[in-house]
Coordinates of C-alpha atoms and ligand atoms in Angstrom, one line a residue:
M846 CA -23.3 26.9 -10.5
P847 CA -20.4 24.6 -11.4
I848 CA -20.1 21.4 -9.4
Q849 CA -18.2 21.6 -6.2
P850 CA -16.1 19.2 -4.1
I851 CA -17.1 18.6 -0.5
Q852 CA -16.3 21.4 2.0
G853 CA -13.1 19.7 3.3
F854 CA -11.4 20.4 -0.1
S855 CA -11.8 24.1 0.4
R856 CA -9.6 23.8 3.4
I857 CA -6.8 21.9 1.7
G858 CA -3.7 24.0 1.5
E859 CA -0.6 23.8 -0.6
E860 CA 3.2 23.8 -0.5
N861 CA 4.2 27.2 -1.7
A862 CA 7.7 25.9 -2.6
F863 CA 6.1 24.3 -5.6
A864 CA 4.5 27.6 -6.7
V865 CA 7.9 29.3 -6.3
L866 CA 9.6 26.5 -8.3
A867 CA 7.0 27.0 -11.1
R868 CA 7.6 30.8 -11.1
A869 CA 11.4 30.3 -11.1
T870 CA 11.1 27.9 -14.0
Q871 CA 8.9 30.3 -15.9
L872 CA 11.4 33.2 -15.3
A873 CA 14.3 30.9 -16.4
S874 CA 12.5 30.0 -19.6
Q875 CA 12.2 33.7 -20.3
G876 CA 16.0 33.8 -20.2
K877 CA 16.6 34.9 -16.6
D878 CA 19.6 33.4 -14.8
I879 CA 17.6 32.2 -11.8
I880 CA 19.4 30.7 -8.8
N881 CA 17.1 28.4 -6.9
L882 CA 17.5 28.4 -3.1
G883 CA 13.8 27.7 -2.8
I884 CA 13.5 24.0 -3.4
G885 CA 13.9 21.4 -0.7
Q886 CA 15.6 18.6 -2.6
P887 CA 19.2 17.5 -2.9
D888 CA 20.9 18.7 -6.1
F889 CA 22.7 15.5 -6.5
P890 CA 21.7 12.6 -8.8
T891 CA 20.5 9.4 -7.2
P892 CA 23.7 7.2 -6.7
Q893 CA 24.2 5.0 -9.7
H894 CA 24.0 1.6 -8.0
I895 CA 20.5 2.6 -6.9
V896 CA 19.4 3.6 -10.4
D897 CA 21.0 0.3 -11.7
A898 CA 18.9 -1.7 -9.2
A899 CA 15.7 -0.2 -10.6
I900 CA 16.7 -0.9 -14.1
K901 CA 17.7 -4.5 -13.2
A902 CA 14.3 -4.9 -11.5
L903 CA 12.5 -3.9 -14.7
N904 CA 14.7 -6.2 -16.8
D905 CA 14.1 -9.0 -14.4
G906 CA 10.4 -8.7 -14.9
H907 CA 9.2 -6.9 -11.7
H908 CA 6.3 -5.3 -13.5
G909 CA 3.4 -6.3 -11.4
Y910 CA 1.7 -5.3 -8.1
T911 CA 3.6 -6.0 -4.9
P912 CA 1.9 -6.5 -1.6
A913 CA 0.3 -3.2 -0.4
T914 CA 2.6 -3.1 2.5
G915 CA 5.7 -3.4 0.3
I916 CA 8.0 -6.2 -0.8
Q917 CA 9.0 -8.3 2.2
E918 CA 12.8 -8.0 1.6
L919 CA 12.5 -4.3 1.7
R920 CA 10.4 -4.2 4.8
E921 CA 13.0 -6.4 6.5
A922 CA 15.8 -4.2 5.3
V923 CA 14.0 -1.1 6.7
A924 CA 13.5 -2.8 10.0
D925 CA 17.1 -3.9 10.1
D926 CA 18.4 -0.5 9.2
L927 CA 16.3 1.3 11.9
G928 CA 17.1 -1.4 14.4
T929 CA 20.8 -1.1 13.8
R930 CA 21.0 2.7 13.7
Y931 CA 18.8 3.2 16.8
N932 CA 19.9 0.1 18.7
T933 CA 16.4 -1.2 19.1
D934 CA 14.1 -4.0 18.0
V935 CA 11.9 -3.2 15.0
S936 CA 9.5 -5.7 13.5
S937 CA 9.2 -5.7 9.7
D938 CA 5.5 -6.5 10.4
H939 CA 4.9 -2.9 11.3
I940 CA 6.8 -1.4 8.4
M941 CA 4.8 0.1 5.6
I942 CA 6.5 1.1 2.3
M943 CA 4.8 4.3 1.1
P944 CA 4.8 6.4 -2.1
G945 CA 6.8 9.2 -0.5
G946 CA 7.4 10.5 3.0
K947 CA 4.5 12.9 2.6
V948 CA 2.0 10.0 2.3
T949 CA 2.7 8.9 5.9
M950 CA 1.7 12.3 7.2
F951 CA -1.4 12.2 5.0
A952 CA -2.4 8.8 6.3
A953 CA -1.6 9.6 10.0
I954 CA -3.5 12.9 10.0
L955 CA -6.4 11.4 8.1
M956 CA -6.6 8.6 10.6
M957 CA -6.5 10.8 13.7
G958 CA -8.2 14.0 12.7
E959 CA -11.9 14.8 12.9
P960 CA -14.0 17.8 14.0
G961 CA -13.8 18.3 17.7
T962 CA -10.3 17.0 18.0
E963 CA -7.0 19.0 18.1
I964 CA -3.7 18.1 16.5
L965 CA -0.4 19.8 17.5
Y966 CA 2.1 20.5 14.8
P967 CA 5.4 22.5 14.5
D968 CA 5.2 26.1 13.3
P969 CA 7.2 27.1 11.3
G970 CA 6.9 23.6 9.9
F971 CA 6.2 21.5 6.8
P972 CA 3.1 23.2 5.4
I973 CA 1.3 19.9 4.7
Y974 CA 0.8 19.2 8.4
R975 CA -1.6 22.1 8.8
S976 CA -3.2 21.6 5.4
M977 CA -4.1 18.0 6.1
I978 CA -5.2 18.8 9.7
E979 CA -7.6 21.4 8.3
Y980 CA -8.9 19.1 5.7
T981 CA -10.0 16.6 8.4
G982 CA -11.9 19.3 10.3
A983 CA -9.6 18.9 13.4
T984 CA -8.3 22.1 14.9
P985 CA -4.6 22.8 14.1
I986 CA -2.7 23.9 17.2
P987 CA 0.8 25.3 16.3
I988 CA 3.8 24.4 18.4
P989 CA 6.0 27.5 18.1
I990 CA 9.5 26.8 17.0
R991 CA 11.6 29.6 18.3
E992 CA 14.9 31.1 17.2
E993 CA 16.0 31.6 20.8
N994 CA 15.9 27.8 21.2
D995 CA 18.1 27.4 18.1
F996 CA 14.9 26.2 16.4
A997 CA 14.5 23.2 18.5
F998 CA 11.0 22.5 19.9
S999 CA 10.4 23.0 23.6
A1000 CA 9.0 20.0 25.4
K1001 CA 7.4 22.2 28.1
E1002 CA 5.6 24.4 25.5
T1003 CA 4.5 21.4 23.5
L1004 CA 3.2 19.5 26.6
G1005 CA 1.4 22.7 27.7
L1006 CA -0.7 22.7 24.6
I1007 CA -2.2 19.2 25.2
N1008 CA -5.7 19.0 26.5
E1009 CA -8.5 16.3 26.5
K1010 CA -9.2 17.1 22.8
T1011 CA -5.7 16.5 21.6
R1012 CA -5.5 13.4 19.4
L1013 CA -2.1 13.6 17.7
V1014 CA 1.2 15.4 18.3
I1015 CA 3.4 15.9 15.3
I1016 CA 7.1 16.6 15.8
N1017 CA 9.9 17.0 13.3
S1018 CA 13.7 16.9 14.0
P1019 CA 16.0 17.6 12.2
A1020 CA 13.5 20.2 10.9
N1021 CA 12.3 21.8 7.8
P1022 CA 12.3 24.8 7.4
C1023 CA 14.5 26.0 10.2
G1024 CA 17.3 23.4 10.3
G1025 CA 17.0 22.9 14.0
V1026 CA 17.8 19.6 15.8
T1027 CA 16.0 19.1 19.1
P1028 CA 18.5 17.9 21.8
K1029 CA 18.1 14.7 23.8
E1030 CA 17.1 16.5 27.1
E1031 CA 14.2 18.1 25.4
I1032 CA 13.0 14.8 23.7
D1033 CA 13.5 13.0 27.0
A1034 CA 11.2 15.6 28.7
L1035 CA 8.6 15.4 25.9
V1036 CA 8.4 11.6 26.1
K1037 CA 8.2 11.7 29.9
G1038 CA 5.3 14.2 29.6
L1039 CA 3.6 12.2 26.9
E1040 CA 3.6 9.1 29.3
A1041 CA 0.8 11.0 31.2
H1042 CA -1.3 11.0 28.0
P1043 CA -1.6 7.4 26.9
D1044 CA -4.4 8.1 24.4
L1045 CA -2.4 10.4 22.3
A1046 CA -0.7 9.3 19.0
I1047 CA 2.6 10.7 18.1
L1048 CA 3.8 11.3 14.5
S1049 CA 7.6 11.8 14.4
D1050 CA 8.8 13.1 11.1
E1051 CA 12.4 11.9 10.9
I1052 CA 12.9 12.3 7.1
Y1053 CA 16.2 14.2 7.8
D1054 CA 17.4 11.8 10.4
Q1055 CA 20.8 11.2 8.7
M1056 CA 21.4 14.9 8.0
T1057 CA 23.0 16.5 11.1
Y1058 CA 26.3 18.4 11.4
D1059 CA 29.1 19.1 13.9
G1060 CA 28.5 15.7 15.6
T1061 CA 24.9 16.8 16.6
E1062 CA 23.1 13.6 17.5
H1063 CA 19.7 12.9 16.1
I1064 CA 17.5 11.3 18.8
S1065 CA 14.8 9.1 17.3
L1066 CA 11.5 8.7 19.1
L1067 CA 12.1 5.0 18.3
S1068 CA 14.5 5.0 21.3
Y1069 CA 11.7 5.3 23.8
P1070 CA 9.9 2.0 24.5
S1071 CA 7.2 3.7 26.6
I1072 CA 5.5 5.4 23.6
R1073 CA 6.2 2.7 21.0
D1074 CA 2.6 1.5 21.1
R1075 CA 1.4 4.9 19.7
L1076 CA 4.3 6.1 17.7
I1077 CA 4.1 6.6 13.9
L1078 CA 7.6 7.1 12.5
L1079 CA 7.9 8.8 9.2
N1080 CA 11.0 8.4 7.1
G1081 CA 12.0 7.7 3.5
W1082 CA 14.7 7.8 0.8
S1083 CA 14.0 11.2 -0.7
K1084 CA 16.5 13.3 1.2
T1085 CA 19.2 10.9 2.3
Y1086 CA 19.6 9.2 -1.0
A1087 CA 18.6 12.1 -3.3
M1088 CA 15.5 10.3 -4.5
T1089 CA 12.7 12.9 -4.3
G1090 CA 11.3 12.1 -7.7
W1091 CA 11.1 8.4 -7.1
R1092 CA 8.2 8.9 -4.6
L1093 CA 9.4 6.5 -2.0
G1094 CA 9.0 6.5 1.7
Y1095 CA 8.4 4.3 4.7
S1096 CA 6.8 4.3 8.0
L1097 CA 6.7 2.3 11.2
W1098 CA 3.2 2.0 12.7
P1099 CA 1.9 0.9 16.0
E1100 CA 0.3 -2.6 15.9
A1101 CA -3.1 -1.0 16.6
L1102 CA -3.0 1.2 13.5
F1103 CA -1.2 -1.0 11.0
N1104 CA -4.2 -2.6 9.5
S1105 CA -5.8 0.8 8.9
V1106 CA -2.9 2.1 6.9
R1107 CA -2.6 -1.1 5.0
K1108 CA -6.3 -0.8 4.0
L1109 CA -5.8 2.9 3.1
A1110 CA -3.0 1.7 0.7
V1111 CA -5.3 -0.9 -0.9
N1112 CA -7.9 1.8 -1.4
A1113 CA -5.6 4.5 -2.7
W1114 CA -2.4 3.4 -4.3
S1115 CA -2.3 -0.4 -4.1
C1116 CA 1.4 -0.5 -3.7
V1117 CA 4.6 1.5 -4.4
N1118 CA 5.9 0.9 -7.9
A1119 CA 7.9 -2.3 -7.9
P1120 CA 11.2 -1.2 -9.5
A1121 CA 11.4 1.8 -7.1
Q1122 CA 11.1 -0.7 -4.2
F1123 CA 14.1 -2.6 -5.5
A1124 CA 16.0 0.6 -5.8
A1125 CA 15.1 1.4 -2.2
L1126 CA 16.5 -2.0 -1.2
A1127 CA 19.8 -1.3 -3.0
A1128 CA 19.9 2.1 -1.2
L1129 CA 19.7 0.5 2.2
T1130 CA 21.8 -2.6 1.7
G1131 CA 24.5 -1.1 -0.7
P1132 CA 27.4 1.1 -0.1
Q1133 CA 26.7 4.3 1.9
D1134 CA 29.7 6.4 0.7
A1135 CA 27.5 8.5 -1.6
V1136 CA 25.4 9.5 1.5
A1137 CA 28.6 10.5 3.3
S1138 CA 29.9 12.5 0.4
M1139 CA 26.6 14.4 -0.1
M1140 CA 26.7 15.2 3.6
Q1141 CA 30.2 16.5 3.3
A1142 CA 29.1 18.8 0.5
F1143 CA 26.1 20.0 2.4
D1144 CA 28.2 20.7 5.4
E1145 CA 30.7 22.8 3.4
R1146 CA 27.8 24.9 2.0
R1147 CA 26.2 25.2 5.4
Q1148 CA 29.3 26.7 6.9
F1149 CA 29.5 29.1 4.0
V1150 CA 25.9 30.1 4.1
F1151 CA 25.9 30.6 7.8
K1152 CA 29.0 32.9 7.7
E1153 CA 27.9 34.9 4.6
L1154 CA 24.2 35.3 5.8
N1155 CA 25.5 36.9 9.0
N1156 CA 27.6 39.3 6.9
L1157 CA 24.5 40.6 5.0
P1158 CA 23.1 44.0 6.1
D1159 CA 20.5 43.6 8.9
I1160 CA 20.4 39.9 8.7
S1161 CA 21.3 37.3 11.3
C1162 CA 21.2 33.6 11.2
V1163 CA 21.3 30.8 13.7
K1164 CA 23.8 28.0 12.7
P1165 CA 21.7 25.2 11.2
A1166 CA 22.3 21.9 12.9
G1167 CA 20.5 19.6 10.5
A1168 CA 18.7 19.2 7.2
F1169 CA 19.8 21.5 4.4
Y1170 CA 18.1 24.8 5.2
A1171 CA 19.0 28.0 6.9
F1172 CA 16.3 30.3 8.3
P1173 CA 17.8 33.8 8.5
N1174 CA 16.0 36.5 10.5
I1175 CA 15.2 39.4 8.2
A1176 CA 13.1 41.5 10.6
Q1177 CA 15.7 44.3 10.8
T1178 CA 15.7 44.8 7.1
G1179 CA 12.3 46.4 7.3
W1180 CA 10.9 43.9 4.8
M1181 CA 8.0 41.5 5.5
A1182 CA 9.1 38.0 4.6
K1183 CA 6.9 37.2 1.7
P1184 CA 7.3 40.5 -0.2
L1185 CA 11.0 40.1 0.3
A1186 CA 11.1 36.5 -1.1
S1187 CA 9.0 37.7 -4.0
A1188 CA 11.1 40.7 -4.7
L1189 CA 14.3 38.6 -4.5
L1190 CA 12.9 36.3 -7.1
E1191 CA 11.5 38.9 -9.5
E1192 CA 14.3 41.5 -9.1
A1193 CA 17.4 39.7 -8.0
S1194 CA 16.6 36.3 -9.7
V1195 CA 17.1 34.4 -6.4
A1196 CA 14.4 32.0 -5.3
T1197 CA 13.9 31.6 -1.6
I1198 CA 10.7 30.9 0.4
G1199 CA 9.0 33.4 2.8
G1200 CA 8.8 32.1 6.4
P1201 CA 5.0 32.6 6.6
D1202 CA 4.7 29.8 4.0
F1203 CA 5.6 27.6 6.9
G1204 CA 3.2 29.0 9.4
V1205 CA 2.4 32.3 11.3
H1206 CA 5.6 32.0 13.4
G1207 CA 7.6 32.2 10.2
E1208 CA 7.1 36.0 9.8
G1209 CA 10.4 37.7 10.0
Y1210 CA 12.4 34.9 8.3
I1211 CA 13.0 33.5 4.9
R1212 CA 14.1 29.9 4.1
I1213 CA 17.3 29.4 2.2
S1214 CA 17.9 25.8 0.9
Y1215 CA 21.6 25.2 0.4
A1216 CA 20.9 22.2 -1.9
N1217 CA 22.7 24.1 -4.6
S1218 CA 26.4 24.3 -5.7
L1219 CA 28.7 26.4 -3.6
E1220 CA 29.3 28.6 -6.6
N1221 CA 25.6 29.3 -7.1
I1222 CA 25.1 29.9 -3.4
E1223 CA 28.0 32.4 -3.5
R1224 CA 26.4 34.2 -6.5
A1225 CA 23.0 34.2 -4.9
L1226 CA 24.2 35.7 -1.6
Q1227 CA 26.1 38.4 -3.5
R1228 CA 22.8 39.3 -5.3
I1229 CA 20.9 39.4 -2.0
D1230 CA 23.6 41.6 -0.6
D1231 CA 23.4 44.0 -3.5
F1232 CA 19.6 43.9 -3.4
L1233 CA 19.4 44.7 0.3
R1234 CA 21.8 47.6 0.0
T1235 CA 20.0 49.3 -2.8
R1236 CA 16.3 48.3 -2.7
K1237 CA 14.2 49.5 0.3
P1238 CA 10.8 48.0 1.0
D1239 CA 7.8 49.4 -0.7
S1240 CA 5.9 51.6 1.7
Ligands
PLP1989 N1 8.7 15.8 5.9 C1 9.4 16.9 5.8 C2 9.8 17.6 7.1 C3 9.9 17.4 4.5 O1 10.6 18.5 4.5 C4 9.5 16.7 3.4 C5 9.9 17.1 2.0 O2 10.3 18.2 1.8 C6 8.7 15.5 3.5 C7 8.3 15.1 4.8 C8 8.2 14.8 2.3 O3 9.1 14.0 1.7 P1 8.8 13.2 0.4 O4 9.3 14.0 -0.8 O5 9.5 11.9 0.5 O6 7.3 13.0 0.3

């Protein structure tokens, strides 16, 4: 029998978006004109002054290890940025520079999950939450994210899932894959309820915190002093600054957990690569106009996608309030979501992601990423329209 990894590895899941990307790339290499509305990354290049800062760091000789927690200037810049944007005190001592936003969820779930415990996570939600929870042997408990709530989470429903086994609650707003932004009243109610459970840790994934529209306010969990001693805040540069390939992120940790994440870094990745950290510093301290112009472009596409999706036969779509995803309801088309996403890719050359790839509550929906040019989005929606009019589901 071939050698086997320990059992936990058989429970590790995946992000199907990467499989869709691989298939889309393969079809494109065969000459197909694929339009990719599957991938969750900005289609803009990283702003030039950020790229220049990385090049300068290399030319200045920043080739060695940095502290495992990150370079001090960058930790301070992150603390200042969070403190200013959310009008609160943030100590750089609790900031950890991470190799991507994902690594914070990996570390937090690894730290909190074990057999016999439960971890609450959004469903539909980023697939890695569940995958990592299962890896640890903890029981994943989905928090349903519902269309009738405009894809915001419900505080009442979330609090109702907590019991004596619950160790960690994961929330995400603005959210992937639904584009929902949870309003202040709901977050106030959640925090108030969590005050009755002082042993619970909270992971707030705020990677899309600067991506909201129509004046919708993002409420950070950082704004609530009563839970600060057990809040893990996940954020990073990937989305806001179009830096997904740089593998950069950061997190704020409670005092009680900080040494554990620092030690995990020492054991696993030592530090984030040095020039990338200087690029991150330039991103935070330099001009922010590129962020504003990317958001303007996303907003224009969002309006278009929202309007046009609702014109497609048997499809309806809630107006996304944040991130760069729309999550149209396809239940009336007669298609199941994954076969539809697959047929759209193979037969209409449009990559989307089936809702079930984000959890059981994703059936009946597909995710459309509008991180693509308006022209491509228009062509893709035309193809989906033609497809739905002519191609009925396999029986
Ligand atoms: N959290 C959410 C909700 C995401 O959608 C993503 C990326 O798609 C991440 C975290 C991970 O970001 P990163 O690419 O920085 O690891």
